Amino acid sequence: MKKKVAGERWVKGCKERGEWVELCFMAKAAGMGMLVSKPLGDSCRYDVLVEAGGRIVRVQVKSTIYRRRGNEYSLNVMGPGRKQYKEGSVDFFAVYLIPADAWYILPYSALGKKLTLHFVPGGRRQKYAKYREAWHLLQGGSMRSQEEAVEIFACVDMEPSPRTIS
């Protein structure tokens, strides 16, 4: 395990760090004029809804502090059950490389069948370079209309939870 550079501090705990990164994402998107909404609970496959230009998209926010081979960052992008996110469950992934202070806004289609992504900020052969700080993708393109978004809010299964309350 690599040591942190002197002076680097991150929120301890993966869940807490994930929540912090979601807040960072929402603050940055809101600062760019986008409206953001956070669904209540953890039942949805996405973390944040982003509205811009009358369109709404579902965003799954991911982050990593794991650096390997110098300046290469690695990130597992797995959904429920450690499987690939199903098509239609997420529109974009917002990936934050915490030590590099770099955001990548990737459309679902950019992942293909990959479950592990590798990022090399500033590298010559960076596969995802065109998605670095690509916030404009959230403001246009193939986003849903507000009418279609009504279906998005139905993400919570109405079936009873397998957990029983006694």
mmCIF file of C-alpha atoms in Angstrom:
data_model
loop_
_atom_site.group_PDB
_atom_site.id
_atom_site.type_symbol
_atom_site.label_atom_id
_atom_site.label_comp_id
_atom_site.label_asym_id
_atom_site.label_seq_id
_atom_site.Cartn_x
_atom_site.Cartn_y
_atom_site.Cartn_z
ATOM 1 C CA MET A 1 0.000 0.000 0.000
ATOM 2 C CA LYS A 2 1.386 3.373 -0.971
ATOM 3 C CA LYS A 3 1.882 6.065 1.621
ATOM 4 C CA LYS A 4 0.101 9.380 1.296
ATOM 5 C CA VAL A 5 2.184 12.366 0.392
ATOM 6 C CA ALA A 6 2.889 14.574 3.399
ATOM 7 C CA GLY A 7 0.035 16.983 3.968
ATOM 8 C CA GLU A 8 -2.577 14.941 2.056
ATOM 9 C CA ARG A 9 -5.705 14.299 4.090
ATOM 10 C CA TRP A 10 -8.866 12.574 3.023
ATOM 11 C CA VAL A 11 -12.097 11.718 4.684
ATOM 12 C CA LYS A 12 -11.586 8.413 6.468
ATOM 13 C CA GLY A 13 -13.814 5.502 5.600
ATOM 14 C CA CYS A 14 -15.052 4.567 2.141
ATOM 15 C CA LYS A 15 -18.727 5.330 2.799
ATOM 16 C CA GLU A 16 -17.989 8.705 4.370
ATOM 17 C CA ARG A 17 -15.570 9.572 1.567
ATOM 18 C CA GLY A 18 -18.221 8.618 -0.999
ATOM 19 C CA GLU A 19 -20.763 10.886 0.677
ATOM 20 C CA TRP A 20 -18.240 13.728 0.754
ATOM 21 C CA VAL A 21 -17.449 13.276 -2.957
ATOM 22 C CA GLU A 22 -21.179 13.330 -3.794
ATOM 23 C CA LEU A 23 -21.431 16.676 -1.998
ATOM 24 C CA CYS A 24 -18.378 17.971 -3.889
ATOM 25 C CA PHE A 25 -19.974 16.887 -7.177
ATOM 26 C CA MET A 26 -23.294 18.536 -6.337
ATOM 27 C CA ALA A 27 -21.594 21.787 -5.277
ATOM 28 C CA LYS A 28 -19.527 21.919 -8.459
ATOM 29 C CA ALA A 29 -22.511 21.157 -10.735
ATOM 30 C CA ALA A 30 -24.700 23.697 -8.917
ATOM 31 C CA GLY A 31 -21.922 26.270 -9.227
ATOM 32 C CA MET A 32 -22.090 25.777 -13.001
ATOM 33 C CA GLY A 33 -25.806 26.542 -13.054
ATOM 34 C CA MET A 34 -27.125 22.988 -13.037
ATOM 35 C CA LEU A 35 -29.918 21.963 -10.698
ATOM 36 C CA VAL A 36 -29.079 18.930 -8.581
ATOM 37 C CA SER A 37 -31.303 16.584 -6.626
ATOM 38 C CA LYS A 38 -30.317 13.812 -4.268
ATOM 39 C CA PRO A 39 -32.709 10.864 -3.976
ATOM 40 C CA LEU A 40 -33.709 9.910 -0.466
ATOM 41 C CA GLY A 41 -32.076 6.691 0.695
ATOM 42 C CA ASP A 42 -29.837 4.273 -1.181
ATOM 43 C CA SER A 43 -32.438 2.424 -3.269
ATOM 44 C CA CYS A 44 -31.640 4.081 -6.605
ATOM 45 C CA ARG A 45 -28.765 2.933 -8.794
ATOM 46 C CA TYR A 46 -27.652 6.531 -9.249
ATOM 47 C CA ASP A 47 -26.493 9.075 -6.672
ATOM 48 C CA VAL A 48 -27.631 12.404 -8.100
ATOM 49 C CA LEU A 49 -30.086 13.796 -10.643
ATOM 50 C CA VAL A 50 -28.782 16.726 -12.680
ATOM 51 C CA GLU A 51 -31.089 19.093 -14.560
ATOM 52 C CA ALA A 52 -29.787 21.533 -17.141
ATOM 53 C CA GLY A 53 -31.479 23.024 -20.160
ATOM 54 C CA GLY A 54 -34.761 21.304 -19.375
ATOM 55 C CA ARG A 55 -33.146 17.860 -19.350
ATOM 56 C CA ILE A 56 -32.515 15.471 -16.464
ATOM 57 C CA VAL A 57 -29.776 12.823 -16.197
ATOM 58 C CA ARG A 58 -28.905 10.186 -13.607
ATOM 59 C CA VAL A 59 -25.339 10.383 -12.332
ATOM 60 C CA GLN A 60 -23.439 7.768 -10.357
ATOM 61 C CA VAL A 61 -20.592 9.452 -8.460
ATOM 62 C CA LYS A 62 -17.385 7.467 -7.920
ATOM 63 C CA SER A 63 -13.997 8.365 -6.513
ATOM 64 C CA THR A 64 -10.595 6.901 -5.855
ATOM 65 C CA ILE A 65 -7.458 7.665 -3.909
ATOM 66 C CA TYR A 66 -5.780 4.500 -5.211
ATOM 67 C CA ARG A 67 -2.747 5.301 -7.314
ATOM 68 C CA ARG A 68 -0.651 2.648 -8.991
ATOM 69 C CA ARG A 69 2.329 2.763 -11.322
ATOM 70 C CA GLY A 70 3.264 6.358 -10.704
ATOM 71 C CA ASN A 71 0.445 8.594 -11.846
ATOM 72 C CA GLU A 72 -2.101 5.923 -12.881
ATOM 73 C CA TYR A 73 -5.313 5.692 -10.894
ATOM 74 C CA SER A 74 -7.486 2.616 -10.783
ATOM 75 C CA LEU A 75 -11.194 2.478 -9.971
ATOM 76 C CA ASN A 76 -13.682 -0.376 -9.791
ATOM 77 C CA VAL A 77 -17.032 0.639 -11.241
ATOM 78 C CA MET A 78 -19.388 -1.979 -9.924
ATOM 79 C CA GLY A 79 -23.048 -1.807 -9.189
ATOM 80 C CA PRO A 80 -25.176 -3.904 -6.862
ATOM 81 C CA GLY A 81 -23.832 -7.387 -6.275
ATOM 82 C CA ARG A 82 -20.413 -6.280 -7.578
ATOM 83 C CA LYS A 83 -21.745 -6.538 -11.137
ATOM 84 C CA GLN A 84 -21.830 -4.146 -14.064
ATOM 85 C CA TYR A 85 -24.429 -1.382 -13.892
ATOM 86 C CA LYS A 86 -27.385 -2.319 -16.053
ATOM 87 C CA GLU A 87 -27.940 -0.261 -19.178
ATOM 88 C CA GLY A 88 -30.610 2.346 -18.538
ATOM 89 C CA SER A 89 -29.950 2.546 -14.794
ATOM 90 C CA VAL A 90 -27.320 5.311 -15.017
ATOM 91 C CA ASP A 91 -26.692 7.953 -17.690
ATOM 92 C CA PHE A 92 -23.283 9.238 -16.546
ATOM 93 C CA PHE A 93 -20.490 8.390 -14.145
ATOM 94 C CA ALA A 94 -18.768 11.291 -12.422
ATOM 95 C CA VAL A 95 -15.349 10.013 -11.363
ATOM 96 C CA TYR A 96 -13.220 12.067 -9.003
ATOM 97 C CA LEU A 97 -9.514 11.306 -8.658
ATOM 98 C CA ILE A 98 -9.087 12.833 -5.224
ATOM 99 C CA PRO A 99 -5.275 13.255 -5.036
ATOM 100 C CA ALA A 100 -5.168 14.661 -8.596
ATOM 101 C CA ASP A 101 -8.211 16.909 -8.008
ATOM 102 C CA ALA A 102 -9.551 15.807 -11.398
ATOM 103 C CA TRP A 103 -13.141 15.058 -12.443
ATOM 104 C CA TYR A 104 -14.089 12.799 -15.336
ATOM 105 C CA ILE A 105 -17.666 12.895 -16.643
ATOM 106 C CA LEU A 106 -18.177 9.657 -18.564
ATOM 107 C CA PRO A 107 -21.330 8.641 -20.405
ATOM 108 C CA TYR A 108 -22.512 5.131 -19.571
ATOM 109 C CA SER A 109 -21.599 4.023 -23.101
ATOM 110 C CA ALA A 110 -17.918 4.966 -22.560
ATOM 111 C CA LEU A 111 -17.467 2.142 -20.043
ATOM 112 C CA GLY A 112 -18.368 -0.703 -22.353
ATOM 113 C CA LYS A 113 -18.096 -3.976 -20.424
ATOM 114 C CA LYS A 114 -15.276 -2.747 -18.190
ATOM 115 C CA LEU A 115 -15.574 -3.025 -14.431
ATOM 116 C CA THR A 116 -12.173 -1.467 -13.719
ATOM 117 C CA LEU A 117 -11.129 1.863 -15.199
ATOM 118 C CA HIS A 118 -7.622 3.315 -15.379
ATOM 119 C CA PHE A 119 -6.895 7.035 -15.506
ATOM 120 C CA VAL A 120 -3.589 8.784 -16.168
ATOM 121 C CA PRO A 121 -4.138 12.526 -15.720
ATOM 122 C CA GLY A 122 -1.878 14.359 -18.141
ATOM 123 C CA GLY A 123 -0.625 11.115 -19.667
ATOM 124 C CA ARG A 124 0.039 10.849 -23.394
ATOM 125 C CA ARG A 125 -2.127 7.799 -23.994
ATOM 126 C CA GLN A 126 -5.023 8.618 -21.726
ATOM 127 C CA LYS A 127 -8.106 6.715 -22.917
ATOM 128 C CA TYR A 128 -10.523 8.953 -21.014
ATOM 129 C CA ALA A 129 -8.789 12.312 -21.621
ATOM 130 C CA LYS A 130 -11.754 13.729 -23.569
ATOM 131 C CA TYR A 131 -13.958 13.195 -20.512
ATOM 132 C CA ARG A 132 -11.729 15.107 -18.094
ATOM 133 C CA GLU A 133 -13.707 18.043 -16.701
ATOM 134 C CA ALA A 134 -16.359 17.382 -19.407
ATOM 135 C CA TRP A 135 -19.142 19.020 -17.408
ATOM 136 C CA HIS A 136 -20.726 20.211 -20.660
ATOM 137 C CA LEU A 137 -21.867 16.618 -21.284
ATOM 138 C CA LEU A 138 -24.282 16.976 -18.372
ATOM 139 C CA GLN A 139 -25.746 20.132 -19.929
ATOM 140 C CA GLY A 140 -26.674 18.721 -23.321
ATOM 141 C CA GLY A 141 -26.549 15.703 -25.556
ATOM 142 C CA SER A 142 -28.650 12.614 -25.041
ATOM 143 C CA MET A 143 -30.378 13.587 -21.828
ATOM 144 C CA ARG A 144 -33.956 12.891 -20.856
ATOM 145 C CA SER A 145 -36.828 15.339 -21.003
ATOM 146 C CA GLN A 146 -38.646 16.264 -17.812
ATOM 147 C CA GLU A 147 -41.568 14.087 -18.878
ATOM 148 C CA GLU A 148 -39.297 11.072 -19.222
ATOM 149 C CA ALA A 149 -37.775 11.879 -15.852
ATOM 150 C CA VAL A 150 -41.024 10.945 -14.117
ATOM 151 C CA GLU A 151 -40.139 7.333 -14.887
ATOM 152 C CA ILE A 152 -36.705 7.820 -13.337
ATOM 153 C CA PHE A 153 -38.288 8.609 -9.990
ATOM 154 C CA ALA A 154 -39.870 5.157 -10.077
ATOM 155 C CA CYS A 155 -36.421 3.675 -9.415
ATOM 156 C CA VAL A 156 -37.428 2.460 -5.976
ATOM 157 C CA ASP A 157 -38.890 -1.008 -6.148
ATOM 158 C CA MET A 158 -42.330 -1.055 -4.627
ATOM 159 C CA GLU A 159 -41.879 -4.680 -3.572
ATOM 160 C CA PRO A 160 -41.404 -5.203 0.164
ATOM 161 C CA SER A 161 -37.824 -5.323 1.315
ATOM 162 C CA PRO A 162 -36.402 -8.775 2.085
ATOM 163 C CA ARG A 163 -35.712 -7.408 5.555
ATOM 164 C CA THR A 164 -38.631 -7.748 7.883
ATOM 165 C CA ILE A 165 -39.453 -5.412 10.691
ATOM 166 C CA SER A 166 -40.436 -7.150 13.874
#
